[in-house]
XYZ file of C-alpha atoms in Angstrom:
738
model
C -4.882 23.468 30.058
C -6.245 19.727 31.204
C -5.558 18.567 27.630
C -2.045 19.630 27.708
C -1.436 18.071 30.909
C -3.147 14.779 29.528
C -0.902 14.598 26.584
C 2.366 15.573 28.336
C 1.533 12.545 30.694
C 1.129 10.454 27.724
C 4.222 11.744 26.094
C 6.258 11.053 29.431
C 4.959 7.473 29.339
C 6.182 7.136 25.838
C 9.706 8.695 26.796
C 9.464 11.577 24.718
C 11.827 14.171 25.424
C 10.030 17.493 25.724
C 13.141 19.814 24.489
C 13.804 17.950 21.476
C 14.837 19.938 18.317
C 11.790 19.556 15.764
C 11.354 20.924 12.190
C 8.798 23.192 11.178
C 5.467 21.806 10.237
C 3.898 21.103 6.788
C 1.593 24.120 6.800
C -0.107 23.187 3.793
C -1.787 20.382 5.430
C -3.680 22.931 8.085
C -7.176 23.145 6.923
C -8.594 26.169 8.110
C -12.232 25.492 9.969
C -15.291 27.788 8.735
C -16.289 30.169 11.325
C -20.317 31.088 11.350
C -20.811 34.849 11.093
C -23.353 34.746 13.964
C -24.412 37.953 15.793
C -22.126 38.520 19.057
C -23.433 37.561 22.333
C -23.461 41.059 23.393
C -25.807 42.026 20.607
C -25.356 45.696 19.534
C -23.323 46.661 22.715
C -20.600 48.171 20.678
C -22.510 50.080 18.577
C -24.548 51.683 21.406
C -21.285 52.595 23.413
C -19.677 54.227 20.516
C -21.041 54.539 17.037
C -21.920 52.363 13.813
C -19.129 51.538 11.848
C -18.579 52.043 8.027
C -17.740 48.963 6.077
C -15.582 50.487 3.482
C -13.409 52.201 6.584
C -13.121 48.697 8.471
C -11.937 47.360 4.912
C -9.275 50.036 4.991
C -8.349 49.255 8.393
C -8.018 45.786 7.853
C -5.681 45.812 4.610
C -3.794 48.220 6.337
C -2.848 45.679 9.241
C -2.307 42.857 6.750
C 0.553 44.751 5.178
C 1.989 45.568 8.435
C 5.524 43.668 8.301
C 5.682 43.464 12.251
C 2.317 41.904 12.559
C 3.539 39.134 10.046
C 6.593 38.743 11.928
C 5.061 38.573 15.508
C 2.591 35.868 13.941
C 5.213 33.752 12.650
C 6.723 33.486 16.295
C 3.090 31.910 16.890
C 3.162 29.539 14.463
C 1.569 31.394 11.400
C 3.748 31.500 8.541
C 3.196 33.331 5.480
C 0.864 30.681 4.177
C -1.320 30.585 7.270
C -1.251 34.178 8.021
C -2.736 35.099 4.604
C -5.415 32.119 4.922
C -6.101 33.453 8.595
C -6.327 37.353 7.276
C -8.922 36.326 4.599
C -10.855 34.563 7.053
C -10.796 37.415 9.680
C -11.846 40.091 6.829
C -14.773 38.029 5.856
C -15.786 37.573 9.384
C -15.734 41.308 10.236
C -17.257 42.583 6.951
C -20.169 39.852 6.912
C -20.959 39.712 10.888
C -24.291 41.994 11.343
C -23.172 43.133 14.713
C -19.151 42.607 15.797
C -18.615 41.782 19.568
C -18.297 44.782 21.881
C -14.544 44.577 22.644
C -13.770 44.353 18.986
C -16.491 47.207 17.927
C -14.926 49.441 20.027
C -11.446 48.761 18.957
C -12.417 49.601 15.665
C -14.042 52.746 16.666
C -10.831 53.836 18.284
C -8.700 53.158 15.542
C -11.136 55.067 13.348
C -11.370 57.796 15.606
C -7.191 58.338 15.945
C -7.687 57.260 19.517
C -6.113 53.576 18.923
C -3.469 52.148 16.720
C -3.617 49.462 14.043
C -1.507 47.137 15.681
C -4.449 46.876 18.552
C -6.085 44.514 15.905
C -3.535 41.604 16.428
C -4.840 40.011 19.618
C -8.205 39.684 18.300
C -6.845 38.508 15.048
C -4.737 35.994 16.600
C -7.982 34.922 18.585
C -9.590 34.188 15.342
C -6.615 32.743 13.772
C -6.530 30.262 16.593
C -10.193 29.495 15.999
C -9.663 28.519 12.404
C -6.541 26.633 13.297
C -6.784 24.962 16.391
C -3.451 23.263 15.967
C -1.716 26.514 16.668
C -2.827 26.344 20.681
C -1.514 22.866 20.992
C 1.451 22.534 18.511
C 3.923 21.265 21.391
C 1.305 18.679 22.404
C 1.024 17.380 18.888
C 4.741 17.249 18.563
C 5.060 15.094 21.526
C 2.270 12.760 20.457
C 3.972 12.359 17.093
C 7.402 11.781 18.491
C 8.297 8.241 17.375
C 11.731 8.428 18.309
C 11.731 5.825 21.065
C 9.208 3.056 19.810
C 10.784 0.566 22.152
C 9.125 2.605 25.142
C 5.888 1.927 23.764
C 5.691 -1.748 25.018
C 5.840 -1.669 28.956
C 5.343 -5.530 28.929
C 8.081 -6.330 27.037
C 10.489 -3.839 28.644
C 9.367 -5.157 32.107
C 11.091 -8.797 31.335
C 14.578 -9.555 30.160
C 14.029 -11.353 26.637
C 16.355 -13.449 25.064
C 16.805 -12.996 21.088
C 18.065 -15.690 18.634
C 18.575 -14.683 15.185
C 18.451 -17.702 12.772
C 20.179 -16.609 9.973
C 20.306 -18.029 6.498
C 18.973 -17.720 2.928
C 15.686 -19.468 1.859
C 15.593 -23.272 1.969
C 18.526 -23.215 4.560
C 16.239 -24.839 7.564
C 16.254 -21.756 9.634
C 12.593 -21.623 10.166
C 12.610 -25.377 10.664
C 15.056 -24.892 13.568
C 13.020 -22.284 15.141
C 9.701 -24.029 14.931
C 11.104 -26.971 16.857
C 11.897 -24.653 19.971
C 8.266 -23.383 19.597
C 6.822 -26.846 19.526
C 8.696 -28.046 22.424
C 7.772 -24.923 24.515
C 4.912 -24.546 27.046
C 3.459 -21.701 25.408
C 4.458 -19.901 21.817
C 3.191 -17.837 19.223
C 4.562 -17.850 15.449
C 4.204 -14.675 13.598
C 4.308 -15.028 9.691
C 3.806 -12.726 6.856
C 0.995 -15.021 5.090
C -2.014 -16.753 6.247
C -0.634 -19.813 3.821
C 2.337 -19.966 6.388
C 0.422 -19.371 9.314
C -1.969 -22.310 8.307
C 1.113 -24.382 7.655
C 2.608 -24.028 11.063
C -1.334 -24.383 12.671
C -1.416 -27.799 10.754
C 2.146 -28.803 11.509
C 1.772 -28.141 15.296
C -1.587 -29.955 15.500
C -0.481 -33.099 13.871
C 2.597 -32.827 16.167
C 0.261 -33.382 19.311
C 0.836 -29.553 20.099
C -2.606 -27.731 20.316
C -2.618 -24.632 18.308
C -5.066 -21.648 17.438
C -4.863 -20.015 14.170
C -5.508 -16.492 13.940
C -5.393 -14.357 10.718
C -7.286 -11.302 9.841
C -10.098 -13.144 8.339
C -10.091 -16.347 10.492
C -10.242 -17.520 14.082
C -9.916 -21.363 14.563
C -9.651 -22.677 18.249
C -8.761 -26.454 18.385
C -10.909 -26.244 21.887
C -14.444 -27.280 21.578
C -15.410 -24.839 23.920
C -13.365 -22.120 22.415
C -10.604 -21.829 25.092
C -7.671 -20.604 23.909
C -4.676 -23.042 23.167
C -1.172 -22.523 24.657
C -0.115 -22.068 21.271
C -1.222 -20.192 18.400
C 0.117 -19.496 14.703
C -1.009 -16.058 13.207
C -0.176 -13.352 10.422
C 2.227 -11.104 12.199
C -0.290 -8.192 12.252
C -2.707 -10.101 14.445
C 0.203 -11.042 17.238
C -0.711 -10.190 20.645
C 1.904 -7.782 22.511
C 0.455 -8.107 26.029
C -0.201 -11.888 26.155
C 2.992 -13.697 27.637
C 4.327 -16.599 26.056
C 7.664 -18.753 26.177
C 8.680 -18.704 22.827
C 8.024 -16.327 20.066
C 8.872 -16.921 16.516
C 9.006 -14.138 13.860
C 9.480 -15.286 10.421
C 10.952 -13.207 7.411
C 12.276 -10.735 9.756
C 13.808 -8.760 6.528
C 10.454 -7.446 5.586
C 10.419 -4.876 8.872
C 11.735 -2.545 6.010
C 9.052 -3.206 3.906
C 7.436 0.385 2.985
C 3.678 -1.029 3.796
C 3.877 -3.538 6.217
C 7.372 -3.080 7.949
C 5.407 -1.416 11.024
C 4.204 -4.630 12.004
C 7.747 -6.683 12.132
C 8.943 -3.472 14.259
C 5.673 -3.885 16.600
C 6.634 -7.780 17.073
C 10.245 -7.499 17.546
C 10.027 -4.660 20.256
C 6.887 -5.542 21.679
C 6.183 -9.394 22.020
C 6.137 -10.527 25.597
C 8.095 -13.744 25.333
C 11.165 -15.133 27.252
C 12.757 -16.026 23.935
C 12.520 -14.331 20.825
C 13.524 -16.329 17.783
C 13.927 -14.386 14.729
C 14.371 -15.702 11.083
C 15.444 -14.187 8.259
C 18.257 -13.192 5.536
C 21.688 -12.564 6.970
C 21.667 -9.041 5.485
C 19.224 -8.122 8.368
C 21.721 -9.246 11.247
C 23.556 -6.237 11.677
C 20.334 -4.035 12.013
C 18.429 -6.252 14.018
C 21.593 -6.319 16.664
C 21.540 -2.657 16.485
C 17.963 -1.983 17.013
C 17.974 -4.608 20.064
C 20.567 -2.255 21.600
C 17.622 0.312 22.088
C 15.957 -2.382 24.484
C 19.271 -3.774 25.983
C 18.669 -7.220 24.496
C 21.869 -9.010 23.232
C 21.266 -10.899 19.838
C 22.747 -14.510 19.717
C 23.207 -15.332 15.835
C 22.970 -18.748 14.514
C 23.770 -19.322 10.893
C 22.476 -21.692 8.493
C 23.687 -22.521 4.936
C 21.593 -23.192 2.015
C 20.488 -27.033 1.784
C 20.770 -26.838 -1.995
C 23.140 -25.179 -4.424
C 21.645 -21.903 -5.712
C 23.345 -19.528 -8.382
C 22.625 -16.396 -10.544
C 23.369 -17.103 -14.138
C 25.598 -14.936 -16.187
C 23.266 -14.813 -19.250
C 19.214 -13.915 -19.832
C 16.672 -16.084 -21.247
C 15.870 -13.200 -23.930
C 13.300 -15.257 -25.688
C 10.499 -17.599 -24.397
C 11.885 -20.012 -26.836
C 14.521 -20.996 -24.604
C 12.234 -22.111 -21.548
C 12.977 -25.275 -20.225
C 11.215 -27.583 -17.862
C 10.859 -26.282 -14.224
C 11.035 -22.633 -15.300
C 9.139 -20.131 -13.413
C 8.470 -16.689 -15.194
C 8.045 -14.135 -12.553
C 6.068 -10.851 -13.578
C 4.515 -7.864 -11.748
C 1.381 -7.535 -13.267
C -1.634 -9.728 -14.305
C -1.724 -8.166 -17.986
C 2.071 -9.822 -18.085
C 0.846 -13.071 -16.784
C -1.990 -13.223 -19.117
C 0.163 -12.241 -21.911
C 3.287 -14.422 -21.342
C 0.975 -17.750 -20.497
C -0.698 -17.063 -23.970
C 2.529 -16.920 -25.948
C 3.452 -20.009 -23.988
C 0.487 -21.543 -25.296
C 1.073 -20.724 -28.758
C 4.646 -22.537 -28.326
C 2.381 -25.784 -27.693
C 3.650 -25.823 -23.907
C 1.195 -26.178 -20.917
C 1.906 -23.610 -17.635
C 0.204 -22.902 -14.303
C -0.710 -19.661 -13.264
C -0.177 -17.990 -9.579
C -0.863 -14.381 -8.784
C -1.706 -12.726 -5.636
C -5.669 -12.177 -5.926
C -6.386 -15.632 -6.430
C -7.963 -17.371 -3.674
C -5.542 -19.706 -1.492
C -7.340 -22.924 -2.788
C -6.637 -22.057 -6.622
C -3.026 -21.199 -5.657
C -2.429 -24.523 -3.840
C -4.327 -26.287 -6.903
C -2.004 -24.556 -9.355
C 1.201 -25.219 -7.489
C 0.080 -29.105 -7.347
C -0.490 -29.246 -10.845
C 3.043 -27.693 -11.648
C 4.642 -30.149 -9.051
C 3.267 -33.126 -10.444
C 5.640 -35.115 -12.438
C 2.830 -36.728 -14.398
C 1.458 -33.559 -15.403
C 2.207 -32.126 -18.723
C 2.317 -28.610 -17.215
C 6.118 -27.815 -16.523
C 6.103 -23.953 -16.656
C 4.885 -21.823 -14.275
C 3.981 -17.949 -14.779
C 3.695 -16.183 -11.586
C 3.825 -12.912 -9.837
C 5.818 -12.313 -6.540
C 2.806 -14.566 -4.803
C 5.214 -17.396 -4.935
C 7.880 -15.796 -2.622
C 6.441 -17.024 0.538
C 3.820 -19.892 1.465
C 3.992 -22.530 -1.131
C 6.065 -25.439 -1.945
C 7.077 -25.371 -5.478
C 9.500 -27.560 -7.514
C 11.215 -24.809 -9.466
C 14.494 -25.555 -11.253
C 15.014 -21.742 -12.720
C 13.558 -18.401 -11.574
C 13.024 -16.187 -14.617
C 12.516 -12.235 -13.397
C 10.589 -11.059 -16.761
C 10.895 -7.281 -15.073
C 12.544 -5.951 -11.913
C 9.923 -3.079 -11.210
C 6.361 -3.371 -9.974
C 3.510 -1.125 -10.761
C 1.988 0.634 -7.893
C -0.818 3.328 -7.591
C 0.138 6.531 -5.698
C -1.959 8.679 -3.351
C -2.959 10.762 -6.731
C -4.311 7.149 -8.740
C -1.401 7.682 -10.916
C 0.545 4.391 -12.050
C 4.137 4.522 -10.796
C 7.076 2.097 -11.003
C 9.146 0.924 -8.172
C 12.083 -1.353 -8.546
C 11.471 -4.496 -6.231
C 13.456 -4.487 -2.658
C 16.134 -6.865 -1.693
C 13.727 -8.677 0.744
C 11.134 -9.159 -2.233
C 14.048 -10.320 -4.474
C 16.067 -12.649 -2.273
C 12.491 -14.288 -1.532
C 11.692 -14.840 -4.898
C 14.878 -16.036 -6.076
C 15.113 -18.480 -3.220
C 12.022 -20.474 -4.403
C 14.753 -22.282 -6.977
C 15.928 -25.524 -6.016
C 14.499 -25.987 -2.975
C 15.542 -29.222 -0.355
C 12.086 -30.927 -0.965
C 11.764 -30.381 -5.111
C 12.975 -32.660 -7.552
C 15.526 -30.173 -8.389
C 18.431 -30.176 -6.147
C 20.159 -27.120 -7.947
C 18.549 -23.633 -8.172
C 19.204 -21.078 -10.959
C 18.203 -17.425 -11.209
C 18.276 -15.029 -14.092
C 16.320 -12.646 -16.017
C 14.124 -12.488 -19.120
C 16.011 -9.494 -20.718
C 19.966 -8.943 -20.682
C 19.953 -5.213 -19.513
C 18.066 -6.371 -16.056
C 20.777 -8.868 -15.324
C 23.439 -6.768 -13.550
C 20.468 -4.622 -11.796
C 19.400 -8.104 -10.307
C 22.739 -9.008 -8.814
C 23.041 -5.411 -7.418
C 19.512 -5.497 -5.751
C 20.472 -9.178 -3.894
C 23.666 -7.598 -2.701
C 21.884 -4.760 -0.498
C 21.721 -5.067 3.522
C 18.505 -4.392 5.401
C 18.907 -0.781 7.290
C 15.848 0.736 8.533
C 12.320 -0.543 10.238
C 9.122 0.789 9.862
C 6.558 2.318 12.066
C 3.014 3.325 11.761
C 0.705 5.633 13.814
C -1.427 3.617 16.215
C -4.828 4.443 16.909
C -4.574 5.683 20.436
C -2.057 8.351 18.823
C -4.627 9.356 16.462
C -7.073 9.604 18.847
C -5.047 11.944 20.969
C -4.270 14.061 17.986
C -8.380 14.161 17.176
C -8.939 14.969 20.902
C -6.872 18.508 19.944
C -8.210 18.604 16.697
C -11.763 17.421 16.786
C -12.889 18.811 13.418
C -10.158 17.428 11.405
C -10.817 14.556 8.993
C -8.737 11.332 9.456
C -6.909 11.943 6.465
C -5.958 15.247 7.356
C -5.207 14.136 11.010
C -2.783 11.521 9.554
C -1.121 13.674 7.076
C -0.433 16.085 10.022
C 0.783 13.329 12.145
C 3.226 12.347 9.742
C 4.383 16.010 9.010
C 5.082 16.582 12.816
C 6.438 13.126 13.539
C 10.164 12.692 14.526
C 11.772 9.408 13.901
C 15.075 7.958 14.745
C 17.674 7.304 11.805
C 16.892 3.676 12.187
C 13.158 3.780 11.511
C 10.938 5.334 9.004
C 7.024 5.793 8.858
C 5.262 3.281 6.687
C 3.450 4.302 3.511
C 0.093 5.470 4.467
C -1.395 6.067 1.068
C -3.570 3.029 1.368
C -4.854 4.067 4.597
C -5.705 7.694 3.420
C -7.341 6.455 0.306
C -10.071 4.707 2.429
C -10.197 7.669 5.020
C -11.015 9.921 1.984
C -13.511 7.508 0.389
C -15.499 6.897 3.904
C -15.073 10.669 5.163
C -18.681 11.635 4.479
C -19.989 8.542 6.393
C -20.928 9.461 10.207
C -18.715 7.032 12.037
C -16.869 7.352 15.598
C -12.905 7.689 15.150
C -12.350 4.449 16.252
C -14.381 2.681 14.065
C -13.280 4.827 11.060
C -9.732 4.036 12.072
C -10.302 0.194 11.741
C -12.382 0.476 8.610
C -9.426 2.138 7.312
C -6.867 -0.392 8.296
C -8.796 -3.007 6.280
C -6.388 -4.910 3.615
C -8.468 -4.326 0.651
C -7.230 -4.234 -3.137
C -7.911 -0.472 -4.258
C -7.490 -1.224 -7.982
C -10.492 -3.122 -8.038
C -13.579 -0.769 -8.107
C -16.230 -3.515 -7.194
C -13.903 -4.095 -3.682
C -14.079 -0.381 -3.156
C -17.886 0.010 -3.735
C -18.345 -2.792 -1.589
C -16.265 -1.120 1.386
C -18.286 1.647 0.695
C -21.610 0.119 1.226
C -20.319 -1.811 4.126
C -19.267 1.129 5.787
C -22.804 3.205 4.975
C -24.802 -0.045 6.365
C -22.603 -0.127 9.579
C -23.006 3.437 10.201
C -26.744 2.958 9.967
C -26.412 0.423 12.844
C -28.254 -2.164 10.303
C -26.185 -5.536 10.700
C -24.814 -6.972 7.097
C -26.586 -10.464 7.140
C -25.640 -13.148 4.859
C -28.596 -12.518 2.750
C -27.607 -9.027 2.275
C -24.148 -10.057 1.289
C -25.686 -12.548 -1.175
C -27.642 -9.856 -2.872
C -24.884 -7.448 -3.264
C -22.459 -9.942 -4.708
C -25.253 -11.336 -6.937
C -24.702 -14.898 -5.550
C -24.845 -17.746 -6.771
C -22.373 -17.312 -9.440
C -21.384 -19.041 -12.638
C -17.808 -20.001 -13.951
C -16.033 -17.356 -16.000
C -16.457 -17.369 -19.389
C -13.628 -14.752 -20.556
C -10.956 -12.999 -18.333
C -13.172 -10.080 -17.388
C -15.447 -12.376 -15.596
C -12.766 -14.002 -13.775
C -11.365 -10.775 -12.689
C -14.831 -10.002 -11.453
C -14.880 -13.257 -9.891
C -11.551 -12.710 -7.880
C -13.123 -9.260 -6.743
C -15.762 -10.968 -5.017
C -13.730 -13.245 -3.350
C -11.928 -10.096 -1.977
C -15.311 -8.732 -0.836
C -15.900 -11.631 1.204
C -12.459 -11.638 2.621
C -13.336 -7.929 3.740
C -16.584 -9.150 5.187
C -14.522 -11.967 7.322
C -11.836 -9.376 8.275
C -14.480 -7.076 9.618
C -16.457 -9.550 11.420
C -13.789 -10.286 13.594
C -13.821 -6.576 14.713
C -17.404 -6.086 14.736
C -19.339 -9.241 15.400
C -22.228 -7.807 15.947
C -22.568 -6.023 12.921
C -21.125 -8.813 10.656
C -22.891 -11.918 12.322
C -22.815 -14.410 9.670
C -19.053 -15.241 9.038
C -19.622 -19.148 8.860
C -22.131 -18.689 6.094
C -19.841 -16.317 3.974
C -17.009 -18.560 4.576
C -18.824 -21.524 2.971
C -19.742 -19.640 -0.335
C -16.231 -18.124 -0.227
C -15.055 -21.922 -0.648
C -17.373 -22.724 -3.549
C -16.342 -19.252 -5.101
C -12.659 -20.636 -4.748
C -13.550 -23.571 -6.525
C -15.284 -21.900 -9.219
C -12.167 -19.463 -9.808
C -10.024 -22.675 -9.951
C -12.366 -23.804 -12.936
C -11.358 -20.651 -14.608
C -7.806 -20.659 -14.083
C -7.525 -24.271 -15.201
C -8.846 -22.836 -18.419
C -6.902 -19.577 -18.416
C -5.956 -19.818 -21.921
C -9.242 -20.265 -23.023
C -10.484 -17.279 -21.421
C -8.004 -15.241 -22.905
C -8.747 -16.401 -26.395
C -12.317 -15.846 -25.960
C -11.491 -12.103 -24.539
C -9.221 -11.667 -27.643
C -11.946 -13.078 -29.814
C -14.573 -10.373 -28.348
C -12.234 -7.413 -28.310
C -12.443 -4.660 -30.939
C -10.127 -4.801 -34.026
C -6.951 -3.353 -33.531
C -6.944 -3.311 -29.934
C -5.080 -5.451 -27.277
C -7.486 -6.687 -24.715
C -4.919 -7.481 -22.407
C -2.902 -4.229 -22.295
C -3.245 -1.723 -19.486
C -5.619 1.396 -20.214
C -2.826 3.761 -19.680
C 0.648 2.322 -20.319
C 3.252 2.623 -17.346
C 6.036 5.327 -17.975
C 9.782 4.532 -18.670
C 11.243 2.207 -15.841
C 13.488 3.983 -12.860
C 16.123 1.510 -13.581
C 16.673 1.224 -17.009
C 15.383 3.764 -19.475
C 15.558 1.731 -22.548
C 12.462 -0.663 -22.165
C 9.121 -0.668 -20.202
C 9.693 -3.384 -17.925
C 7.374 -6.463 -19.092
C 7.024 -5.303 -22.515
C 7.769 -8.273 -24.892
C 10.790 -7.886 -26.997
C 9.876 -7.858 -30.914
C 10.764 -11.249 -31.719
C 8.231 -12.211 -29.068
C 5.498 -10.021 -29.788
C 5.164 -10.881 -33.414
C 6.040 -7.359 -34.671
C 8.075 -7.969 -38.342
C 10.644 -5.757 -39.498
C 11.747 -4.226 -36.296
C 15.720 -3.273 -36.045
C 16.000 -2.986 -32.277
C 19.092 -0.957 -32.324
C 18.396 1.355 -35.354
C 14.416 1.525 -35.522
C 13.112 5.025 -34.171
C 9.540 2.730 -33.508
C 11.550 0.001 -31.578
C 13.382 2.810 -29.461
C 10.006 4.392 -28.605
C 8.524 1.054 -27.427
C 11.498 0.466 -25.166
C 11.346 3.741 -23.851
C 7.730 3.223 -22.820
C 6.321 5.970 -25.111
C 4.884 3.541 -27.320
C 3.107 0.323 -27.207
C 3.387 -2.270 -29.513
C -0.202 -2.289 -30.801
C 0.382 1.465 -31.158
C 3.326 0.844 -33.442
C 1.592 -1.721 -35.425
C -1.429 0.520 -35.994
C 1.202 3.682 -36.664
C 3.005 1.207 -39.425
C -0.221 0.411 -41.282
C -1.088 4.377 -41.227
C 2.207 4.770 -42.623
C 2.120 2.262 -45.317
C -1.298 3.641 -46.323
C 0.115 7.252 -46.496
C 3.078 6.042 -48.313
C 0.945 4.405 -50.783
C -1.277 7.493 -51.346
C 1.911 9.674 -51.711
C 3.208 6.797 -54.079
C -0.343 7.243 -56.227
C -0.031 10.737 -56.183
C 3.349 10.930 -57.696
C 2.515 7.990 -60.187
C -0.636 10.440 -61.258
C 1.534 13.523 -61.285
C 4.341 11.532 -63.275
C 1.750 10.317 -65.682
C 0.287 13.983 -66.002
C 3.812 15.115 -66.427
C 4.920 12.708 -69.402
C 1.593 13.200 -71.348
C 2.522 17.265 -71.022
C 5.598 16.621 -72.530
C 4.306 14.521 -75.496
C 1.903 17.126 -76.057
C 5.041 19.758 -76.375
C 6.677 17.561 -78.548
C 3.779 17.524 -80.887
């Protein structure tokens, strides 16, 4: 078959071993295709040559075939395990019994068996023919295995393997000057590419390079800025790591924050850059914990690694005591939370204590983040406390004395839409902790601790781990080859089967594809070609925001109709112009609108003709950034307004569904304030059943208050009943005495 030769050739190019050992596939992912019960092409020839068949006799023969253990064993050798055999038989039986006229050869076989001239096992070839029609992957399993063999990713990048690259690892903690030294070499080179994890970092290098007289372009998912007025590409480019080119030759490449190579969602981008960048010198910057792993990874490419170590420019220490209460905050403190609800709650509690605080979290526009950072850094501003998420880990210069982790677990949404708690990674913890005591800040010594006492030893353990694996992600080309063999499978199903069959070396892992599958399932009903569908599903959207998801769906639907998404169309969709927020709900919606405009810009660079008004959209996005800044500056007023409008007895800032117990400590849901901070009186933390239920995540403080009220009410009623009963008894005794 030509298809087999094609995939075999591709597999040879990718360096795949055809005789590799492989694990059995997860057949639960194989979705059977429906076969139409049309009249056979040879009409009623079978019936004319023999005789009509009785449906009851057919059913008996089919069930007898199904019970034959020998048939099941032979089918298993052909890839039909018990699950697939059963599904194939159900489909085959339905086909035979419902079709008006069987094909001549199958009709004759059934007739022979019925007359005693044939054996029930003679049905096997026809059963397998049907099974391969509904499960087309059975015919090309070996080819699919070759396509999904990910054990030698270095061979995916022939341009990089064609040159002998020099790899320099600039190793050191945050604020050690490692990236500065790499950038100096980048600026001195004839050509170079900087690959960073954030738009803010890419923008910083873009400005630094052009200010130094080195023309540099900016490339991010949502933005392309060329310094040349005629649009010619400069010799230097600063980009987010997903956007780097692995075919353009450079003299120097800088890969920042290499420890993120083990990030469960984005690690594949660092693996691709490290193995694939076509540069004479690769300057890698990151934590010392990643040195051994990167060195070992480079053995697969035959490239040696030169390590340059740097020490932190300012002292940094992990404290031996937790903060334990918001009453113990000091100027220069930054409380790190991992949910917006905790941000709102803690900032409100800080305001109650008469303190001002700045707020930074991931869904804020870049301009708003910079504005809040400037407010916190300003020595003349009364704001001396920062409440932030892990968004402060990179890209912002902040004058922080002490980092306080409010929790060590981060809520995530799994593929079923359920909330889960995951412990933060070593790279996340190091990046956040390193923001304390920066060289350029007024605090020359940094401190790190936790809000809760039992989190402190866990933090120390997290910070001591090493980097040990690198992420991979199936490419569009690999999925297209899968689709060539399985043309009727959905994109989500293709991805599932790919991961199920994939083989990876012990140094690698397949990155989390839940977000990709979430988007693929969302737009599966929309008619798109595979490449466009794949691109749409790689869009970086916040799936927690319903408005962003509905916008994504509308974008895809409009695109499928071949109708350009104009500026007027976008304005109608987002109800532009917008006004400053009156409460937290309004603020969250404005942030979602900003994300939708980001999505438009991201798609505009992939489908320019269908998203033609990027410049106009960018202008209103800047206006929206300013509107959001106004809202964030008054965030505590918005929280108060939200609390005022909330129904009695509810917490307007609490989650709809509380998270379960923390995987790192079963004693408290991380982010739930302790008793003294939440205003619940009369709690005995070590003895009270109620407090234990709160700490274990089985009860929220609000529900506890409500239960306390109900218990008090019931108690008063019971006391009243006892009192009435006692009075009646007393009266009865008096009567008896009389």
